[in-house]
Amino acid sequence: IYSSSGSAHISHYKNLNKLEFDLYRNNNFIGTHIYTFNRDGNKLSVKSVINFEIKKFGLSLYKYSAIAEEKYIDNKLVSFSSKTNQNKKEKFCNIFLKDKYLFIEGSSFKGKMPTDSIIGTWWNHSIIDKKSQISAVSGRIIEQNVKFLGEEIVELENQSFEGLKFNFSSSDPKLSKDKKLDTTIWYDKKSLIWIKASFIKTGKWEYRLRNHE
């Protein structure tokens, strides 16, 4: 019912200009992740900035920052770039379109993928149809299983959404625990915008939509 092509989903978001998420770990606010959407004719740029820090007794235990940009022409991905500082460890991912393939140069993977591949930035609902996603942090290919968990009301920042709930899990059982995907994502039923995420990794993490334009 909720499946569609990636390009159709991108055109679906033609009126979306910004997504602002607050990040929580164990229900404590730790930072933000903001997406901005800019259009010029048939071109779309999606920029994202994430910053968070985990502190204990006023001391910084873990700090994370990243910037990224996705570029589309006629709703098709033509390039992606990201730089991440993960607690002083540098990671990167660069993707470009050439000869009917997406070429990836990342800190964890170098190779090529079909042009209908999707980056794991979550805002595009068509990720539910994919057998894999490209890590926005390192470029590694994450094989995935997607399960629709049903509909539920999601209350966020005095906003109420009819949510479509999905779980994304790694399809490769040989992956180490720190590499395995196990993330629950909610999309708004009406607009299909991403509204919430939740996963467990040394604590319970949540993305909660604070504002969208």
PDB file of C-alpha atoms in Angstrom:
ATOM      1  CA  ILE A   1       0.000   0.000   0.000  1.00  0.00           C
ATOM      2  CA  TYR A   2       2.792   2.382   0.936  1.00  0.00           C
ATOM      3  CA  SER A   3       5.303   1.374  -1.769  1.00  0.00           C
ATOM      4  CA  SER A   4       6.403   3.648  -4.595  1.00  0.00           C
ATOM      5  CA  SER A   5       9.452   4.507  -6.654  1.00  0.00           C
ATOM      6  CA  GLY A   6      12.229   6.605  -5.143  1.00  0.00           C
ATOM      7  CA  SER A   7      11.841   9.392  -7.678  1.00  0.00           C
ATOM      8  CA  ALA A   8       8.090   9.524  -7.068  1.00  0.00           C
ATOM      9  CA  HIS A   9       8.739   9.906  -3.373  1.00  0.00           C
ATOM     10  CA  ILE A  10      11.186  12.755  -3.911  1.00  0.00           C
ATOM     11  CA  SER A  11       8.619  14.641  -5.975  1.00  0.00           C
ATOM     12  CA  HIS A  12       6.130  13.980  -3.185  1.00  0.00           C
ATOM     13  CA  TYR A  13       8.250  16.224  -0.933  1.00  0.00           C
ATOM     14  CA  LYS A  14       8.224  19.174  -3.332  1.00  0.00           C
ATOM     15  CA  ASN A  15       6.743  21.492  -0.680  1.00  0.00           C
ATOM     16  CA  LEU A  16       9.062  20.406   2.139  1.00  0.00           C
ATOM     17  CA  ASN A  17      11.660  23.018   3.102  1.00  0.00           C
ATOM     18  CA  LYS A  18      12.962  21.986   6.512  1.00  0.00           C
ATOM     19  CA  LEU A  19      12.968  19.161   9.054  1.00  0.00           C
ATOM     20  CA  GLU A  20      14.250  19.904  12.556  1.00  0.00           C
ATOM     21  CA  PHE A  21      14.817  17.008  14.946  1.00  0.00           C
ATOM     22  CA  ASP A  22      15.746  16.984  18.615  1.00  0.00           C
ATOM     23  CA  LEU A  23      17.938  14.059  19.681  1.00  0.00           C
ATOM     24  CA  TYR A  24      17.484  12.254  22.976  1.00  0.00           C
ATOM     25  CA  ARG A  25      19.458   9.537  24.731  1.00  0.00           C
ATOM     26  CA  ASN A  26      17.718   7.857  27.663  1.00  0.00           C
ATOM     27  CA  ASN A  27      15.155  10.656  27.428  1.00  0.00           C
ATOM     28  CA  ASN A  28      17.816  13.355  27.902  1.00  0.00           C
ATOM     29  CA  PHE A  29      18.200  16.032  25.216  1.00  0.00           C
ATOM     30  CA  ILE A  30      21.670  15.808  23.623  1.00  0.00           C
ATOM     31  CA  GLY A  31      21.522  17.709  20.310  1.00  0.00           C
ATOM     32  CA  THR A  32      19.842  18.411  16.982  1.00  0.00           C
ATOM     33  CA  HIS A  33      19.699  17.217  13.396  1.00  0.00           C
ATOM     34  CA  ILE A  34      18.417  19.700  10.807  1.00  0.00           C
ATOM     35  CA  TYR A  35      17.619  19.132   7.126  1.00  0.00           C
ATOM     36  CA  THR A  36      17.110  22.002   4.686  1.00  0.00           C
ATOM     37  CA  PHE A  37      15.670  21.565   1.194  1.00  0.00           C
ATOM     38  CA  ASN A  38      16.596  24.036  -1.560  1.00  0.00           C
ATOM     39  CA  ARG A  39      15.273  23.960  -5.129  1.00  0.00           C
ATOM     40  CA  ASP A  40      16.365  25.574  -8.378  1.00  0.00           C
ATOM     41  CA  GLY A  41      14.224  24.500 -11.312  1.00  0.00           C
ATOM     42  CA  ASN A  42      14.671  20.735 -11.700  1.00  0.00           C
ATOM     43  CA  LYS A  43      17.471  20.645  -9.115  1.00  0.00           C
ATOM     44  CA  LEU A  44      17.127  19.780  -5.441  1.00  0.00           C
ATOM     45  CA  SER A  45      19.746  20.112  -2.710  1.00  0.00           C
ATOM     46  CA  VAL A  46      19.196  18.529   0.700  1.00  0.00           C
ATOM     47  CA  LYS A  47      21.659  19.684   3.339  1.00  0.00           C
ATOM     48  CA  SER A  48      21.866  18.245   6.818  1.00  0.00           C
ATOM     49  CA  VAL A  49      23.751  19.272   9.941  1.00  0.00           C
ATOM     50  CA  ILE A  50      23.924  17.143  13.069  1.00  0.00           C
ATOM     51  CA  ASN A  51      25.514  17.998  16.401  1.00  0.00           C
ATOM     52  CA  PHE A  52      25.194  16.192  19.700  1.00  0.00           C
ATOM     53  CA  GLU A  53      27.193  15.624  22.849  1.00  0.00           C
ATOM     54  CA  ILE A  54      26.833  13.207  25.746  1.00  0.00           C
ATOM     55  CA  LYS A  55      27.966  14.558  29.103  1.00  0.00           C
ATOM     56  CA  LYS A  56      28.231  13.170  32.613  1.00  0.00           C
ATOM     57  CA  PHE A  57      28.907  15.325  35.640  1.00  0.00           C
ATOM     58  CA  GLY A  58      29.631  18.177  33.235  1.00  0.00           C
ATOM     59  CA  LEU A  59      32.335  16.225  31.407  1.00  0.00           C
ATOM     60  CA  SER A  60      32.067  15.388  27.710  1.00  0.00           C
ATOM     61  CA  LEU A  61      32.000  11.617  27.145  1.00  0.00           C
ATOM     62  CA  TYR A  62      31.080  11.530  23.468  1.00  0.00           C
ATOM     63  CA  LYS A  63      30.832  14.220  20.806  1.00  0.00           C
ATOM     64  CA  TYR A  64      29.494  13.862  17.275  1.00  0.00           C
ATOM     65  CA  SER A  65      29.096  16.286  14.379  1.00  0.00           C
ATOM     66  CA  ALA A  66      28.401  15.850  10.677  1.00  0.00           C
ATOM     67  CA  ILE A  67      27.508  17.820   7.580  1.00  0.00           C
ATOM     68  CA  ALA A  68      26.108  16.343   4.377  1.00  0.00           C
ATOM     69  CA  GLU A  69      24.520  17.315   1.088  1.00  0.00           C
ATOM     70  CA  GLU A  70      22.420  15.296  -1.349  1.00  0.00           C
ATOM     71  CA  LYS A  71      21.920  16.620  -4.878  1.00  0.00           C
ATOM     72  CA  TYR A  72      19.156  15.557  -7.262  1.00  0.00           C
ATOM     73  CA  ILE A  73      18.299  16.465 -10.841  1.00  0.00           C
ATOM     74  CA  ASP A  74      14.841  15.523 -12.122  1.00  0.00           C
ATOM     75  CA  ASN A  75      14.311  13.655  -8.834  1.00  0.00           C
ATOM     76  CA  LYS A  76      17.348  11.407  -9.463  1.00  0.00           C
ATOM     77  CA  LEU A  77      20.363  11.326  -7.144  1.00  0.00           C
ATOM     78  CA  VAL A  78      23.472  12.719  -8.866  1.00  0.00           C
ATOM     79  CA  SER A  79      25.820  13.286  -5.918  1.00  0.00           C
ATOM     80  CA  PHE A  80      26.267  13.057  -2.174  1.00  0.00           C
ATOM     81  CA  SER A  81      28.972  14.176   0.211  1.00  0.00           C
ATOM     82  CA  SER A  82      29.380  13.932   3.969  1.00  0.00           C
ATOM     83  CA  LYS A  83      32.012  14.578   6.597  1.00  0.00           C
ATOM     84  CA  THR A  84      31.625  13.181  10.087  1.00  0.00           C
ATOM     85  CA  ASN A  85      33.591  13.639  13.288  1.00  0.00           C
ATOM     86  CA  GLN A  86      32.631  10.725  15.503  1.00  0.00           C
ATOM     87  CA  ASN A  87      34.269  11.422  18.846  1.00  0.00           C
ATOM     88  CA  LYS A  88      37.436  12.681  17.066  1.00  0.00           C
ATOM     89  CA  LYS A  89      37.332   9.863  14.496  1.00  0.00           C
ATOM     90  CA  GLU A  90      36.952  11.219  10.970  1.00  0.00           C
ATOM     91  CA  LYS A  91      34.633   9.464   8.497  1.00  0.00           C
ATOM     92  CA  PHE A  92      33.453  10.434   5.024  1.00  0.00           C
ATOM     93  CA  CYS A  93      31.264   9.440   2.098  1.00  0.00           C
ATOM     94  CA  ASN A  94      31.315  10.822  -1.445  1.00  0.00           C
ATOM     95  CA  ILE A  95      28.985   9.565  -4.177  1.00  0.00           C
ATOM     96  CA  PHE A  96      28.757  10.643  -7.793  1.00  0.00           C
ATOM     97  CA  LEU A  97      26.765   9.557 -10.836  1.00  0.00           C
ATOM     98  CA  LYS A  98      28.739   8.292 -13.842  1.00  0.00           C
ATOM     99  CA  ASP A  99      27.997   5.876 -16.694  1.00  0.00           C
ATOM    100  CA  LYS A 100      24.642   4.814 -15.255  1.00  0.00           C
ATOM    101  CA  TYR A 101      26.098   3.881 -11.867  1.00  0.00           C
ATOM    102  CA  LEU A 102      26.536   5.566  -8.501  1.00  0.00           C
ATOM    103  CA  PHE A 103      30.216   5.447  -7.575  1.00  0.00           C
ATOM    104  CA  ILE A 104      30.960   5.459  -3.851  1.00  0.00           C
ATOM    105  CA  GLU A 105      34.162   6.604  -2.205  1.00  0.00           C
ATOM    106  CA  GLY A 106      33.742   6.209   1.536  1.00  0.00           C
ATOM    107  CA  SER A 107      35.805   5.585   4.611  1.00  0.00           C
ATOM    108  CA  SER A 108      34.357   2.032   4.814  1.00  0.00           C
ATOM    109  CA  PHE A 109      33.537   1.184   1.192  1.00  0.00           C
ATOM    110  CA  LYS A 110      34.621   1.984  -2.338  1.00  0.00           C
ATOM    111  CA  GLY A 111      32.660   0.650  -5.300  1.00  0.00           C
ATOM    112  CA  LYS A 112      29.572   1.178  -7.422  1.00  0.00           C
ATOM    113  CA  MET A 113      25.846   0.693  -6.959  1.00  0.00           C
ATOM    114  CA  PRO A 114      22.758   0.923  -9.210  1.00  0.00           C
ATOM    115  CA  THR A 115      21.332   4.407  -9.711  1.00  0.00           C
ATOM    116  CA  ASP A 116      18.127   3.530  -7.828  1.00  0.00           C
ATOM    117  CA  SER A 117      20.101   2.948  -4.611  1.00  0.00           C
ATOM    118  CA  ILE A 118      19.192   5.077  -1.618  1.00  0.00           C
ATOM    119  CA  ILE A 119      21.234   6.843   1.030  1.00  0.00           C
ATOM    120  CA  GLY A 120      20.317   6.122   4.638  1.00  0.00           C
ATOM    121  CA  THR A 121      19.282   9.655   5.531  1.00  0.00           C
ATOM    122  CA  TRP A 122      15.736   8.449   6.316  1.00  0.00           C
ATOM    123  CA  TRP A 123      13.737  11.482   5.115  1.00  0.00           C
ATOM    124  CA  ASN A 124      12.746   9.761   1.849  1.00  0.00           C
ATOM    125  CA  HIS A 125       9.971   7.272   2.566  1.00  0.00           C
ATOM    126  CA  SER A 126      10.954   5.106  -0.418  1.00  0.00           C
ATOM    127  CA  ILE A 127      13.693   3.570   1.765  1.00  0.00           C
ATOM    128  CA  ILE A 128      10.989   1.136   2.937  1.00  0.00           C
ATOM    129  CA  ASP A 129      11.050  -0.501  -0.522  1.00  0.00           C
ATOM    130  CA  LYS A 130      14.802  -1.058  -0.677  1.00  0.00           C
ATOM    131  CA  LYS A 131      16.813  -4.208   0.035  1.00  0.00           C
ATOM    132  CA  SER A 132      19.805  -2.110   1.039  1.00  0.00           C
ATOM    133  CA  GLN A 133      20.864   1.417   1.920  1.00  0.00           C
ATOM    134  CA  ILE A 134      24.155   3.284   1.608  1.00  0.00           C
ATOM    135  CA  SER A 135      25.551   4.533   4.913  1.00  0.00           C
ATOM    136  CA  ALA A 136      25.568   8.320   4.892  1.00  0.00           C
ATOM    137  CA  VAL A 137      28.511   8.256   7.300  1.00  0.00           C
ATOM    138  CA  SER A 138      30.977   5.824   5.710  1.00  0.00           C
ATOM    139  CA  GLY A 139      29.499   4.611   2.416  1.00  0.00           C
ATOM    140  CA  ARG A 140      29.192   0.984   3.502  1.00  0.00           C
ATOM    141  CA  ILE A 141      26.324  -1.008   2.017  1.00  0.00           C
ATOM    142  CA  ILE A 142      23.771  -2.066   4.628  1.00  0.00           C
ATOM    143  CA  GLU A 143      21.564  -4.960   3.514  1.00  0.00           C
ATOM    144  CA  GLN A 144      18.206  -4.582   5.207  1.00  0.00           C
ATOM    145  CA  ASN A 145      14.889  -6.177   6.027  1.00  0.00           C
ATOM    146  CA  VAL A 146      11.923  -3.841   6.467  1.00  0.00           C
ATOM    147  CA  LYS A 147       8.818  -4.752   8.452  1.00  0.00           C
ATOM    148  CA  PHE A 148       5.639  -2.672   8.664  1.00  0.00           C
ATOM    149  CA  LEU A 149       4.554  -2.668  12.309  1.00  0.00           C
ATOM    150  CA  GLY A 150       1.240  -0.873  11.880  1.00  0.00           C
ATOM    151  CA  GLU A 151      -0.260   2.545  12.486  1.00  0.00           C
ATOM    152  CA  GLU A 152      -0.164   4.490  15.726  1.00  0.00           C
ATOM    153  CA  ILE A 153      -0.696   8.018  17.028  1.00  0.00           C
ATOM    154  CA  VAL A 154       2.601   9.828  17.659  1.00  0.00           C
ATOM    155  CA  GLU A 155       2.562  12.847  19.983  1.00  0.00           C
ATOM    156  CA  LEU A 156       5.482  15.245  19.493  1.00  0.00           C
ATOM    157  CA  GLU A 157       5.970  18.868  20.617  1.00  0.00           C
ATOM    158  CA  ASN A 158       2.245  19.543  20.902  1.00  0.00           C
ATOM    159  CA  GLN A 159       1.733  17.947  17.489  1.00  0.00           C
ATOM    160  CA  SER A 160      -0.226  14.791  16.865  1.00  0.00           C
ATOM    161  CA  PHE A 161       0.534  12.566  13.875  1.00  0.00           C
ATOM    162  CA  GLU A 162      -1.011   9.411  12.457  1.00  0.00           C
ATOM    163  CA  GLY A 163       2.198   7.437  12.183  1.00  0.00           C
ATOM    164  CA  LEU A 164       3.220   4.567   9.925  1.00  0.00           C
ATOM    165  CA  LYS A 165       5.698   2.473  11.911  1.00  0.00           C
ATOM    166  CA  PHE A 166       8.496   0.443  10.315  1.00  0.00           C
ATOM    167  CA  ASN A 167      11.414  -1.566  11.659  1.00  0.00           C
ATOM    168  CA  PHE A 168      14.669  -1.749   9.697  1.00  0.00           C
ATOM    169  CA  SER A 169      17.026  -4.613  10.536  1.00  0.00           C
ATOM    170  CA  SER A 170      20.193  -6.031   9.013  1.00  0.00           C
ATOM    171  CA  SER A 171      19.640  -9.034   6.773  1.00  0.00           C
ATOM    172  CA  ASP A 172      23.243 -10.237   7.221  1.00  0.00           C
ATOM    173  CA  PRO A 173      23.385 -12.336  10.427  1.00  0.00           C
ATOM    174  CA  LYS A 174      27.209 -12.391  10.381  1.00  0.00           C
ATOM    175  CA  LEU A 175      27.559  -8.691  11.142  1.00  0.00           C
ATOM    176  CA  SER A 176      29.046  -7.691  14.486  1.00  0.00           C
ATOM    177  CA  LYS A 177      26.613  -6.201  16.988  1.00  0.00           C
ATOM    178  CA  ASP A 178      27.918  -2.651  16.505  1.00  0.00           C
ATOM    179  CA  LYS A 179      27.349  -2.906  12.733  1.00  0.00           C
ATOM    180  CA  LYS A 180      23.849  -4.380  12.853  1.00  0.00           C
ATOM    181  CA  LEU A 181      20.925  -2.206  11.876  1.00  0.00           C
ATOM    182  CA  ASP A 182      17.900  -2.275  14.195  1.00  0.00           C
ATOM    183  CA  THR A 183      16.042   1.018  13.910  1.00  0.00           C
ATOM    184  CA  THR A 184      12.351   1.865  14.142  1.00  0.00           C
ATOM    185  CA  ILE A 185      11.137   4.736  11.971  1.00  0.00           C
ATOM    186  CA  TRP A 186       7.787   6.531  11.928  1.00  0.00           C
ATOM    187  CA  TYR A 187       6.429   8.442   8.910  1.00  0.00           C
ATOM    188  CA  ASP A 188       3.366  10.654   8.936  1.00  0.00           C
ATOM    189  CA  LYS A 189       0.551   8.844   7.135  1.00  0.00           C
ATOM    190  CA  LYS A 190      -0.739  11.959   5.378  1.00  0.00           C
ATOM    191  CA  SER A 191       2.443  13.763   4.310  1.00  0.00           C
ATOM    192  CA  LEU A 192       4.918  10.827   4.530  1.00  0.00           C
ATOM    193  CA  ILE A 193       7.452  13.056   6.251  1.00  0.00           C
ATOM    194  CA  TRP A 194       9.800  11.392   8.730  1.00  0.00           C
ATOM    195  CA  ILE A 195       8.619  12.202  12.268  1.00  0.00           C
ATOM    196  CA  LYS A 196      10.456   9.898  14.681  1.00  0.00           C
ATOM    197  CA  ALA A 197      13.206   7.296  15.042  1.00  0.00           C
ATOM    198  CA  SER A 198      14.227   4.985  17.863  1.00  0.00           C
ATOM    199  CA  PHE A 199      17.062   2.519  18.422  1.00  0.00           C
ATOM    200  CA  ILE A 200      19.059   0.920  21.231  1.00  0.00           C
ATOM    201  CA  LYS A 201      22.838   1.418  21.329  1.00  0.00           C
ATOM    202  CA  THR A 202      24.389   1.849  24.770  1.00  0.00           C
ATOM    203  CA  GLY A 203      21.116   3.420  25.760  1.00  0.00           C
ATOM    204  CA  LYS A 204      17.819   4.308  24.121  1.00  0.00           C
ATOM    205  CA  TRP A 205      18.122   6.908  21.355  1.00  0.00           C
ATOM    206  CA  GLU A 206      15.279   8.886  19.795  1.00  0.00           C
ATOM    207  CA  TYR A 207      14.842  11.399  17.021  1.00  0.00           C
ATOM    208  CA  ARG A 208      11.751  13.548  17.633  1.00  0.00           C
ATOM    209  CA  LEU A 209      10.505  15.987  15.025  1.00  0.00           C
ATOM    210  CA  ARG A 210      10.387  19.467  16.550  1.00  0.00           C
ATOM    211  CA  ASN A 211       9.464  21.489  13.496  1.00  0.00           C
ATOM    212  CA  HIS A 212       8.860  21.140   9.777  1.00  0.00           C
ATOM    213  CA  GLU A 213       8.224  23.719   7.079  1.00  0.00           C
TER     214      GLU A 213
END
